[in-house]
Amino acid sequence: MFINTKSSFKKTLKTQIFKMNIFFIIDILGLISFAISGALVAFNKKMDVFGVLIIAFVTSVGGGTLSDVLLGNMPVGWMENIMFSYIILGSAIFAIIFRSKINYLRTSLFLFDTIGIGLYTLLGIEKGLVAELHPIICIALGTMTASFGGVIRDILCNEIPIIFRKEVYATACILGGITYFTLIQFPIKENFVLVISGSVVIAVRLIAVKFKISLPNIYSKEM
Amino acid sequence: MFINTKSSFKKTLKTQIFKMNIFFIIDILGLISFAISGALVAFNKKMDVFGVLIIAFVTSVGGGTLSDVLLGNMPVGWMENIMFSYIILGSAIFAIIFRSKINYLRTSLFLFDTIGIGLYTLLGIEKGLVAELHPIICIALGTMTASFGGVIRDILCNEIPIIFRKEVYATACILGGITYFTLIQFPIKENFVLVISGSVVIAVRLIAVKFKISLPNIYSKEM
Amino acid sequence: MFINTKSSFKKTLKTQIFKMNIFFIIDILGLISFAISGALVAFNKKMDVFGVLIIAFVTSVGGGTLSDVLLGNMPVGWMENIMFSYIILGSAIFAIIFRSKINYLRTSLFLFDTIGIGLYTLLGIEKGLVAELHPIICIALGTMTASFGGVIRDILCNEIPIIFRKEVYATACILGGITYFTLIQFPIKENFVLVISGSVVIAVRLIAVKFKISLPNIYSKEM
């Protein structure tokens, strides 16, 4: 660190700021996606305005909150930066106003939820890397960050949590994480690695649901 | 701080001790209300004695534990002060002994639960103010502190969490929080502000359930 | 501390290392028991391979994570020692490969789950003692450590959490905890105390389920 030349220091700084920017943008996009996905589930449940706002909020910050708590980053992120709350509330109000335009509720919900898990998987992995944890732990953090908001949303709405079984939820997160740690072995720019890994999460889930693909069955017929 | 005159310092100290006392009393009353509400739900489920004690405990400390964890106040409050446990266990045992006298179970449960959320909303807001957080975050903390114990209670008892839909739960907390932050703009003594805000939470919920009032419907008929 | 003679210091050190070993072994055995119990529930739900791994993971680390978080021990244990993950994944893969040999699924599940709660009750009590907390709080920590993994497992699998009602779950943990704090009053070696207290948890649950014993009914017939 100390023997950095001035120019390499500048480069490091620039990379740091770039990384901050990338993850900041990912965080914002994830917040918006999950806020809208939360609002859509709350609409289905005919909740009142405050109910919709709260479900949007919980869905957005749930996963990040869990990973912050497990890592000991407290007060958790959304408490210290009020902008997060404004973005979530703004997205939820947007969804409330244009709810009649969001015609195909089920499809929209699925799409926003899927984009959200793709983005938050990356965010969770990054948090693990910052804390210098093992790749397996980073992937676990990514999966939790991606899925916990949706799990809380479903529990509070009395929906069966859709994680795991029907929609290849966790599998998509784990495959995205494995892609990330495979690609960073190669000399590829980190933002490409991020875009590819996030796309893997989204693609795996979309394709699996579209074509009703699932992992090889481990259950013999007599079971 | 350092240029305080002796008298203003004394006044600050007195205010501090007074505030501590007020919030201490609110905390105790909240513990008792939620412990009894937890015990009543556990009775409905025909739980054994230990089950009743645990549900009473979880309902009482759940909300405060969540807000302590999110703020990074660990070990959480009830672990460091054994008096909390004695009060909760005492309330639960009281409820067990006099359960036949608590005739109208549903009404009692609803009343104790409502008083609990009123008190804990104030407690959560105060925690947020101590951590110097934004009013929106303070209201979120108040709502979580008030509702999380009941949510865990309901999940552990296999009841559908009553938050949000049927009983204007979160709406009452949020309106109470807005009342608090509106009133402290005016030169009103803080204990009055607390009493009024807490009463707003309780009144909103009672009136809404009594007269089956809900927020303006945001759903058009064709949905 | 400072006036310890060299020999008593050595003895203390030896005891420390011994205690570390004992609790390390208990932790490992608990991880394996709960990982297999989680995998068995996931099999019942016909989950895919990743789903089974995740449920095994969550069941194993859930209780310890909760108690670590409440005590402020972050990053939580399993994140800092990758060996825990290997043991859990290994146990889950073992369960996947030999799932057809584990014939009596229900019985096996019940047995592994019961051994797990016995071991984790001790682990939670120990964590409370290390943090110098009151015995009641230690027993609460033991009960949470023992039961929370199973509760999350059941919630994620859409099973009704089996805690409390049917299988004398919490009662067993509390009785084991009371046994522990009773026995350490007497001049008995600590490893015996641990073995006896853990056995009490396991025995209480096994006997209660086997003979359909429950605590004295606190409900009068007219209720």
XYZ file of C-alpha atoms in Angstrom:
669
model
C 0.000 0.000 0.000
C 2.607 2.484 1.108
C 4.985 1.909 -1.791
C 2.325 2.708 -4.364
C 3.555 5.232 -6.882
C 1.378 8.276 -7.199
C -0.059 7.165 -10.533
C -0.946 3.653 -9.366
C -2.515 5.184 -6.274
C -4.605 7.397 -8.513
C -5.579 4.355 -10.544
C -6.550 2.436 -7.394
C -8.582 5.385 -6.221
C -10.265 5.657 -9.596
C -11.054 1.919 -9.521
C -12.412 2.272 -5.996
C -14.691 5.118 -6.997
C -15.746 3.223 -10.101
C -16.537 0.145 -8.008
C -18.473 2.265 -5.553
C -20.420 3.730 -8.434
C -21.166 0.367 -10.012
C -22.384 -1.124 -6.732
C -24.249 2.045 -5.878
C -26.131 1.819 -9.196
C -26.760 -1.906 -8.692
C -28.113 -1.164 -5.215
C -30.478 1.548 -6.514
C -31.765 -0.634 -9.368
C -32.262 -3.545 -6.943
C -34.184 -1.288 -4.545
C -36.500 -0.128 -7.356
C -37.077 -3.656 -8.716
C -37.883 -5.144 -5.315
C -39.976 -2.134 -4.221
C -42.190 -2.589 -7.287
C -42.292 -6.366 -6.837
C -43.335 -5.833 -3.197
C -46.017 -3.312 -4.177
C -47.425 -5.756 -6.754
C -47.779 -8.541 -4.168
C -49.415 -6.058 -1.775
C -51.877 -5.029 -4.534
C -52.823 -8.691 -4.997
C -53.616 -8.768 -1.286
C -55.723 -5.578 -1.549
C -53.644 -3.894 1.153
C -54.179 -0.248 2.093
C -51.692 2.463 1.063
C -49.504 2.130 4.158
C -49.502 -1.642 3.808
C -48.265 -1.325 0.215
C -45.508 1.097 1.297
C -44.350 -1.197 4.086
C -44.283 -4.339 1.948
C -42.355 -2.423 -0.733
C -39.902 -1.248 1.928
C -39.419 -4.660 3.536
C -38.953 -6.426 0.196
C -36.313 -3.876 -0.850
C -34.230 -3.727 2.302
C -34.834 -7.211 3.762
C -31.961 -9.011 2.060
C -29.405 -6.239 2.537
C -30.448 -5.880 6.171
C -29.910 -9.588 6.846
C -26.422 -9.582 5.310
C -25.477 -6.336 7.103
C -26.579 -7.836 10.424
C -24.730 -11.123 9.887
C -21.566 -9.208 8.986
C -21.949 -6.745 11.876
C -22.425 -3.622 9.693
C -24.771 -1.725 11.984
C -26.743 0.550 11.942
C -27.818 -1.208 8.751
C -27.367 0.601 5.431
C -30.844 1.976 4.783
C -30.949 3.625 8.210
C -27.948 5.805 7.603
C -28.813 6.992 4.102
C -32.313 8.457 3.857
C -32.049 8.500 0.045
C -32.744 4.744 0.031
C -36.091 5.367 1.738
C -37.001 8.080 -0.768
C -36.209 5.785 -3.705
C -38.270 2.935 -2.239
C -41.231 5.143 -1.332
C -41.011 6.838 -4.745
C -41.030 3.474 -6.544
C -43.961 2.258 -4.463
C -45.967 5.434 -5.117
C -45.128 5.126 -8.828
C -46.455 1.553 -8.733
C -49.599 2.688 -6.900
C -50.336 5.450 -9.427
C -49.668 3.341 -12.512
C -50.989 0.061 -11.147
C -53.739 -0.078 -13.785
C -51.115 0.291 -16.535
C -49.096 -2.584 -15.130
C -51.509 -4.909 -16.806
C -50.005 -8.310 -16.585
C -49.424 -8.305 -12.846
C -48.070 -11.829 -12.603
C -45.590 -11.369 -15.433
C -44.452 -7.960 -14.169
C -44.037 -9.230 -10.634
C -41.984 -12.162 -11.834
C -39.790 -9.931 -14.007
C -39.062 -7.304 -11.353
C -38.459 -9.977 -8.745
C -36.004 -11.753 -11.057
C -34.066 -8.580 -11.886
C -33.954 -7.843 -8.163
C -32.440 -11.213 -7.262
C -29.846 -10.864 -10.046
C -28.711 -7.483 -8.742
C -28.784 -8.362 -5.044
C -26.830 -11.591 -5.585
C -23.963 -9.421 -6.854
C -24.372 -7.017 -3.944
C -24.214 -9.813 -1.361
C -21.123 -11.341 -2.977
C -19.424 -7.932 -2.947
C -20.195 -7.492 0.767
C -18.597 -10.855 1.478
C -15.504 -9.922 -0.565
C -15.152 -6.619 1.304
C -15.229 -8.597 4.583
C -12.573 -10.927 3.054
C -14.678 -14.053 3.422
C -14.389 -17.385 1.587
C -16.083 -17.653 -1.864
C -18.596 -20.216 -0.532
C -19.603 -17.773 2.224
C -19.792 -14.954 -0.339
C -22.170 -17.012 -2.498
C -24.246 -17.802 0.606
C -24.386 -14.068 1.387
C -25.400 -13.327 -2.207
C -28.190 -15.899 -2.074
C -29.457 -14.549 1.255
C -29.288 -10.938 0.118
C -31.221 -11.860 -3.014
C -33.877 -14.043 -1.439
C -34.575 -12.789 2.088
C -36.545 -9.687 1.082
C -38.862 -11.836 -1.011
C -39.221 -14.410 1.773
C -40.277 -11.730 4.290
C -42.598 -10.193 1.694
C -44.277 -13.562 1.162
C -44.537 -14.342 4.889
C -46.061 -10.936 5.703
C -48.527 -11.343 2.813
C -49.457 -14.887 3.882
C -48.121 -16.174 0.611
C -46.130 -19.405 0.552
C -42.479 -18.282 0.136
C -41.759 -19.022 -3.529
C -38.077 -19.595 -2.861
C -36.580 -22.997 -3.695
C -39.222 -25.118 -5.241
C -41.193 -23.708 -8.058
C -39.063 -21.043 -9.594
C -35.430 -22.171 -9.382
C -34.816 -19.219 -7.088
C -31.788 -20.211 -5.028
C -30.313 -22.312 -7.818
C -30.136 -19.211 -10.026
C -28.338 -17.233 -7.295
C -25.818 -20.001 -6.659
C -25.080 -20.511 -10.376
C -24.603 -16.747 -10.749
C -22.205 -16.783 -7.810
C -20.216 -19.688 -9.235
C -20.033 -17.825 -12.573
C -18.667 -14.776 -10.763
C -15.906 -16.644 -8.949
C -15.014 -18.604 -12.102
C -14.773 -15.501 -14.309
C -12.649 -13.419 -11.906
C -9.938 -16.076 -12.321
C -9.537 -14.791 -15.883
C -8.236 -11.381 -17.000
C -11.713 -9.934 -17.618
C -12.721 -6.443 -16.514
C -14.737 -6.611 -13.301
C -17.751 -4.749 -14.666
C -18.073 -7.374 -17.439
C -17.850 -10.118 -14.824
C -20.617 -8.388 -12.882
C -22.866 -7.947 -15.920
C -22.350 -11.574 -16.994
C -22.892 -13.035 -13.505
C -26.011 -10.944 -12.911
C -27.328 -11.963 -16.337
C -26.711 -15.628 -15.499
C -28.930 -15.322 -12.401
C -31.696 -13.635 -14.404
C -31.353 -15.936 -17.442
C -31.318 -19.148 -15.396
C -34.516 -18.198 -13.635
C -36.289 -16.935 -16.764
C -35.307 -19.959 -18.862
C -36.092 -22.447 -16.095
C -39.579 -21.017 -15.608
C -40.219 -20.534 -19.339
C -39.249 -24.080 -20.297
C -40.147 -25.682 -16.972
C -36.590 -26.927 -16.607
C -35.460 -28.209 -13.247
C -32.309 -29.818 -11.897
C -31.824 -33.556 -12.494
C -34.304 -35.393 -10.304
C -32.610 -36.977 -7.288
C -35.733 -38.887 -6.298
C -36.293 -42.417 -7.495
C -39.841 -43.261 -8.477
C -40.612 -45.564 -5.581
C -40.138 -42.745 -3.077
C -21.675 20.979 25.878
C -18.652 22.355 27.673
C -19.922 25.923 27.929
C -23.077 24.845 29.745
C -23.598 26.822 32.896
C -23.986 24.726 35.986
C -27.740 25.356 36.215
C -28.446 24.463 32.585
C -26.351 21.337 33.064
C -28.448 20.417 36.061
C -31.584 21.021 34.006
C -30.286 18.825 31.173
C -29.434 16.111 33.650
C -32.880 16.353 35.216
C -34.499 16.152 31.760
C -32.317 13.150 30.926
C -33.333 11.331 34.089
C -36.956 12.251 33.509
C -36.803 10.967 29.922
C -35.144 7.774 31.124
C -37.929 7.315 33.644
C -40.693 7.953 31.118
C -39.254 5.494 28.608
C -38.469 3.010 31.337
C -42.119 3.077 32.430
C -43.302 2.829 28.806
C -41.013 -0.159 28.298
C -42.339 -1.945 31.414
C -45.978 -1.307 30.486
C -45.303 -2.508 26.937
C -43.636 -5.677 28.251
C -46.643 -6.437 30.458
C -49.206 -5.738 27.702
C -47.430 -7.885 25.122
C -46.632 -10.662 27.630
C -50.345 -10.971 28.435
C -51.315 -10.735 24.754
C -48.789 -13.504 23.977
C -50.083 -15.684 26.808
C -53.667 -15.256 25.546
C -52.738 -16.426 22.030
C -50.862 -19.372 23.557
C -53.967 -20.274 25.631
C -56.038 -20.310 22.447
C -53.539 -22.814 21.055
C -53.766 -24.965 24.229
C -50.013 -24.756 24.736
C -48.312 -26.219 27.798
C -46.934 -23.984 30.584
C -43.483 -23.592 29.034
C -45.021 -22.848 25.645
C -47.108 -20.067 27.195
C -44.034 -18.597 28.919
C -41.998 -18.654 25.697
C -44.713 -17.068 23.561
C -45.191 -14.369 26.224
C -41.440 -13.760 26.224
C -41.070 -13.645 22.439
C -44.056 -11.321 22.002
C -42.667 -8.936 24.621
C -39.059 -8.724 23.517
C -39.386 -9.438 19.770
C -39.864 -5.869 18.568
C -37.250 -4.324 20.846
C -34.789 -7.068 19.924
C -35.218 -6.386 16.203
C -34.645 -2.644 16.593
C -31.661 -3.200 18.910
C -30.092 -5.565 16.373
C -30.672 -3.226 13.402
C -29.120 -0.348 15.372
C -26.219 -2.469 16.635
C -27.128 -2.252 20.359
C -25.883 -5.681 21.412
C -26.182 -7.699 23.629
C -29.845 -6.779 23.196
C -31.637 -5.009 26.081
C -33.462 -7.892 27.764
C -30.246 -9.916 28.045
C -28.452 -7.366 30.167
C -31.275 -6.571 32.577
C -32.760 -9.667 34.185
C -35.615 -7.550 35.605
C -37.252 -7.592 32.141
C -37.416 -11.399 32.260
C -38.947 -11.347 35.742
C -41.626 -8.876 34.635
C -42.483 -10.930 31.551
C -42.544 -14.245 33.417
C -44.563 -12.618 36.224
C -47.125 -11.255 33.743
C -47.386 -14.613 32.003
C -47.859 -16.463 35.297
C -50.473 -13.888 36.305
C -52.266 -14.527 33.012
C -52.055 -18.300 33.557
C -53.510 -18.095 37.083
C -56.306 -15.686 36.213
C -57.007 -16.984 32.728
C -60.563 -18.046 33.665
C -61.258 -14.500 34.908
C -60.084 -13.004 31.620
C -63.446 -13.867 30.188
C -63.627 -12.246 26.832
C -60.364 -13.596 25.470
C -60.640 -12.057 22.029
C -61.454 -8.584 23.351
C -58.740 -8.727 26.016
C -56.159 -9.934 23.537
C -57.033 -7.156 21.142
C -56.882 -4.518 23.886
C -53.533 -5.587 25.349
C -52.050 -5.965 21.888
C -53.210 -2.461 20.957
C -51.811 -0.857 24.117
C -48.559 -2.707 23.450
C -48.201 -1.357 19.915
C -48.945 2.181 21.121
C -46.205 2.012 23.741
C -43.626 0.251 21.577
C -44.125 2.671 18.679
C -42.927 5.439 21.031
C -40.041 3.299 22.236
C -38.852 2.569 18.688
C -39.058 6.248 17.698
C -37.027 7.193 20.785
C -34.345 4.624 19.884
C -34.094 6.150 16.421
C -33.809 9.674 17.884
C -31.039 8.551 20.258
C -29.137 7.170 17.233
C -29.762 10.552 15.513
C -31.606 9.031 12.561
C -34.007 10.678 10.109
C -37.708 10.961 11.196
C -38.787 8.534 8.423
C -36.324 5.949 9.749
C -37.509 6.626 13.324
C -41.113 5.949 12.287
C -39.987 2.758 10.531
C -38.194 1.697 13.739
C -41.312 2.502 15.777
C -43.487 0.415 13.457
C -41.054 -2.509 13.564
C -40.662 -2.343 17.340
C -44.438 -2.324 17.715
C -45.274 -5.053 15.221
C -42.448 -7.577 15.166
C -43.213 -9.235 18.507
C -46.770 -9.868 17.377
C -45.616 -11.176 13.990
C -43.274 -13.713 15.630
C -45.998 -14.646 18.130
C -48.406 -15.334 15.265
C -45.870 -17.268 13.196
C -44.875 -19.477 16.147
C -48.565 -20.091 16.951
C -49.395 -20.904 13.313
C -51.708 -17.939 13.234
C -51.809 -15.748 10.152
C -49.904 -12.564 11.161
C -52.660 -10.022 11.748
C -50.435 -7.115 10.789
C -51.481 -4.895 7.860
C -54.747 -6.104 6.561
C -57.496 -6.639 8.976
C -56.730 -4.440 11.911
C -55.074 -1.256 10.624
C -51.951 -2.284 12.499
C -49.102 -0.560 10.665
C -51.253 2.396 9.664
C -51.882 3.174 13.347
C -48.139 3.072 14.123
C -47.269 5.330 11.180
C -49.994 7.867 12.022
C -48.803 7.911 15.643
C -45.243 8.525 14.440
C -46.339 11.358 12.140
C -48.251 12.871 15.072
C -45.106 12.719 17.209
C -42.871 14.466 14.668
C -45.559 17.061 13.947
C -46.140 17.903 17.620
C -42.466 18.219 18.593
C -42.295 21.153 16.136
C -44.475 23.056 18.604
C -43.551 24.201 22.113
C -45.340 21.340 23.851
C -43.807 19.397 26.755
C -42.382 16.104 25.540
C -44.379 13.934 27.904
C -47.587 15.420 26.484
C -46.324 14.722 22.970
C -45.648 11.124 24.002
C -49.058 10.640 25.620
C -50.855 12.157 22.605
C -48.859 10.177 20.013
C -49.290 6.906 21.896
C -53.014 7.619 22.249
C -53.252 8.265 18.489
C -51.839 4.789 17.770
C -54.271 3.157 20.192
C -57.268 5.285 19.138
C -56.713 4.791 15.396
C -56.636 1.047 15.797
C -59.592 0.871 18.186
C -61.766 3.190 16.080
C -60.811 1.509 12.806
C -61.734 -1.930 14.126
C -64.847 -0.727 15.966
C -66.290 1.116 12.959
C -64.666 -1.040 10.306
C -62.986 2.018 8.837
C -60.181 1.542 6.360
C -58.038 3.844 4.238
C -59.540 5.120 0.953
C -59.662 2.195 -1.448
C -56.918 2.402 -4.080
C -58.344 -0.462 -6.075
C -60.721 0.200 -8.945
C -63.620 -2.192 -9.265
C -62.462 -3.905 -12.427
C -59.333 -5.194 -10.683
C -5.869 -13.289 37.710
C -2.392 -11.890 38.189
C -1.670 -13.676 41.447
C -2.272 -17.090 39.887
C 0.611 -19.422 40.588
C 2.156 -20.889 37.487
C 0.637 -24.334 38.103
C -2.917 -23.035 38.590
C -2.487 -20.964 35.466
C -1.485 -24.071 33.577
C -4.507 -25.854 34.970
C -6.809 -23.021 33.914
C -5.299 -23.076 30.449
C -5.736 -26.819 30.236
C -9.372 -26.495 31.336
C -9.897 -23.762 28.770
C -8.510 -25.896 25.970
C -10.519 -28.867 27.193
C -13.683 -26.773 27.267
C -12.955 -25.457 23.790
C -12.533 -29.022 22.572
C -15.738 -30.242 24.200
C -17.808 -27.395 22.755
C -16.082 -27.698 19.421
C -17.077 -31.373 19.240
C -20.617 -30.571 20.385
C -20.843 -27.900 17.678
C -19.671 -30.293 14.952
C -22.066 -33.058 16.044
C -24.915 -30.552 16.189
C -24.086 -29.288 12.694
C -24.162 -32.832 11.301
C -27.424 -33.763 13.080
C -29.241 -30.642 11.951
C -27.800 -30.772 8.403
C -29.184 -34.297 7.992
C -32.506 -33.342 9.599
C -32.742 -30.390 7.196
C -31.912 -32.562 4.189
C -34.601 -35.064 5.216
C -37.294 -32.359 5.367
C -36.111 -31.055 1.988
C -36.374 -34.594 0.531
C -39.969 -34.795 1.752
C -40.616 -31.591 -0.167
C -38.963 -33.007 -3.329
C -36.550 -30.080 -3.502
C -33.754 -29.922 -6.050
C -30.098 -30.456 -5.053
C -29.395 -26.802 -4.272
C -32.617 -26.557 -2.279
C -31.543 -29.527 -0.158
C -28.102 -27.982 0.431
C -29.606 -24.645 1.462
C -32.160 -26.140 3.833
C -29.409 -28.287 5.401
C -27.266 -25.157 5.792
C -30.015 -22.989 7.271
C -31.129 -25.682 9.716
C -27.549 -26.160 10.922
C -26.490 -22.559 11.364
C -29.853 -20.875 12.071
C -29.850 -21.235 15.852
C -26.188 -20.359 16.344
C -26.567 -17.370 14.014
C -29.501 -16.017 16.013
C -27.644 -16.288 19.331
C -24.462 -14.794 17.826
C -26.452 -11.839 16.487
C -28.311 -11.225 19.767
C -24.997 -11.294 21.654
C -23.224 -9.107 19.101
C -20.680 -11.767 17.974
C -20.349 -10.709 14.342
C -19.417 -11.743 11.688
C -21.338 -14.811 12.860
C -19.409 -18.016 13.539
C -19.984 -19.978 10.325
C -18.774 -17.080 8.191
C -15.340 -16.965 9.725
C -14.613 -20.686 9.706
C -15.147 -22.297 6.309
C -14.802 -25.753 7.895
C -18.380 -25.442 9.188
C -19.645 -25.068 5.606
C -17.670 -28.109 4.450
C -19.096 -30.229 7.284
C -22.661 -29.130 6.530
C -22.332 -29.609 2.763
C -20.615 -32.964 3.346
C -23.421 -34.130 5.644
C -26.064 -32.989 3.165
C -24.338 -34.744 0.253
C -24.011 -37.874 2.416
C -27.752 -37.674 3.092
C -28.487 -37.200 -0.626
C -26.389 -40.218 -1.646
C -27.699 -42.547 1.043
C -31.251 -41.222 1.140
C -32.705 -44.556 -0.014
C -30.903 -46.317 2.881
C -32.381 -43.901 5.401
C -35.544 -45.918 5.262
C -37.683 -44.701 8.023
C -37.585 -41.030 7.102
C -39.908 -39.798 9.818
C -38.120 -41.663 12.591
C -34.664 -40.635 11.349
C -35.700 -37.018 11.026
C -37.095 -37.001 14.525
C -33.971 -38.625 15.958
C -31.456 -36.320 14.274
C -33.545 -33.292 15.125
C -33.705 -34.356 18.778
C -29.951 -34.967 19.043
C -29.430 -31.580 17.429
C -31.566 -29.727 19.952
C -29.821 -31.495 22.837
C -26.400 -30.412 21.591
C -27.359 -26.871 20.632
C -29.102 -26.233 23.961
C -25.708 -26.786 25.620
C -23.986 -24.571 23.056
C -26.414 -21.705 23.620
C -26.070 -21.950 27.418
C -22.270 -21.869 27.063
C -22.453 -18.738 24.883
C -24.553 -17.043 27.552
C -22.076 -18.060 30.280
C -19.143 -16.696 28.248
C -21.019 -13.368 27.978
C -21.573 -13.552 31.789
C -25.360 -13.444 31.521
C -27.981 -14.547 34.061
C -28.930 -18.283 34.097
C -32.479 -17.488 32.890
C -31.035 -15.643 29.906
C -28.602 -18.512 29.289
C -31.484 -20.992 29.208
C -33.359 -18.676 26.820
C -30.269 -18.572 24.590
C -29.992 -22.366 24.733
C -33.640 -22.776 23.733
C -33.276 -20.298 20.856
C -30.053 -21.851 19.621
C -31.688 -25.265 19.675
C -34.994 -24.350 18.087
C -34.438 -21.507 15.651
C -32.739 -23.568 12.912
C -35.682 -25.963 12.905
C -38.185 -23.113 12.882
C -36.557 -21.518 9.802
C -36.324 -24.944 8.154
C -40.036 -25.494 8.681
C -41.002 -21.997 7.516
C -38.916 -22.259 4.329
C -40.384 -25.701 3.640
C -43.948 -24.514 4.266
C -44.204 -26.896 7.160
C -45.947 -25.791 10.335
C -43.109 -25.141 12.835
C -43.211 -28.175 15.090
C -41.848 -26.248 18.049
C -43.967 -26.045 21.233
C -47.073 -28.022 20.721
C -46.759 -31.502 19.484
C -43.299 -32.623 20.422
C -42.396 -31.047 23.766
C -39.681 -29.143 21.975
C -39.060 -26.075 24.103
C -39.969 -27.855 27.323
C -37.121 -30.318 26.725
C -34.624 -27.476 26.183
C -35.732 -25.622 29.311
C -35.628 -28.753 31.487
C -32.137 -29.518 30.151
C -31.073 -25.970 30.994
C -32.481 -26.193 34.518
C -30.654 -29.519 34.953
C -27.407 -27.848 33.888
C -27.675 -24.940 36.330
C -28.765 -27.281 39.133
C -25.885 -29.715 38.612
C -23.127 -27.106 38.390
C -23.983 -26.186 41.997
C -22.544 -29.554 42.972
C -18.898 -30.685 42.737
C -19.407 -32.630 39.513
C -16.963 -32.457 36.576
C -18.295 -30.141 33.908
C -18.192 -32.684 31.096
C -20.467 -34.976 33.128
C -22.812 -32.051 33.715
C -22.859 -31.419 29.958
C -23.492 -35.068 29.075
C -26.285 -35.361 31.659
C -27.974 -32.080 30.690
C -27.808 -32.877 26.970
C -29.204 -36.341 27.670
C -32.067 -34.793 29.658
C -33.070 -32.715 26.619
C -32.966 -35.740 24.329
C -34.622 -38.093 26.837
C -37.448 -35.711 27.712
C -38.356 -35.266 24.078
C -38.042 -38.960 23.169
C -40.043 -40.134 26.204
C -42.702 -37.439 25.802
C -43.301 -38.367 22.156
C -43.038 -42.111 22.761
C -45.532 -42.161 25.615
C -47.519 -39.120 24.512
C -46.783 -37.424 27.823
C -47.447 -33.732 28.163
C -47.244 -31.212 30.989
C -50.173 -31.045 33.444
C -53.116 -29.519 31.618
C -53.694 -25.904 32.637
C -56.983 -25.708 30.772
C -60.234 -26.435 32.546
C -62.746 -28.427 30.562
C -65.253 -25.659 30.043
C -62.702 -23.633 28.081
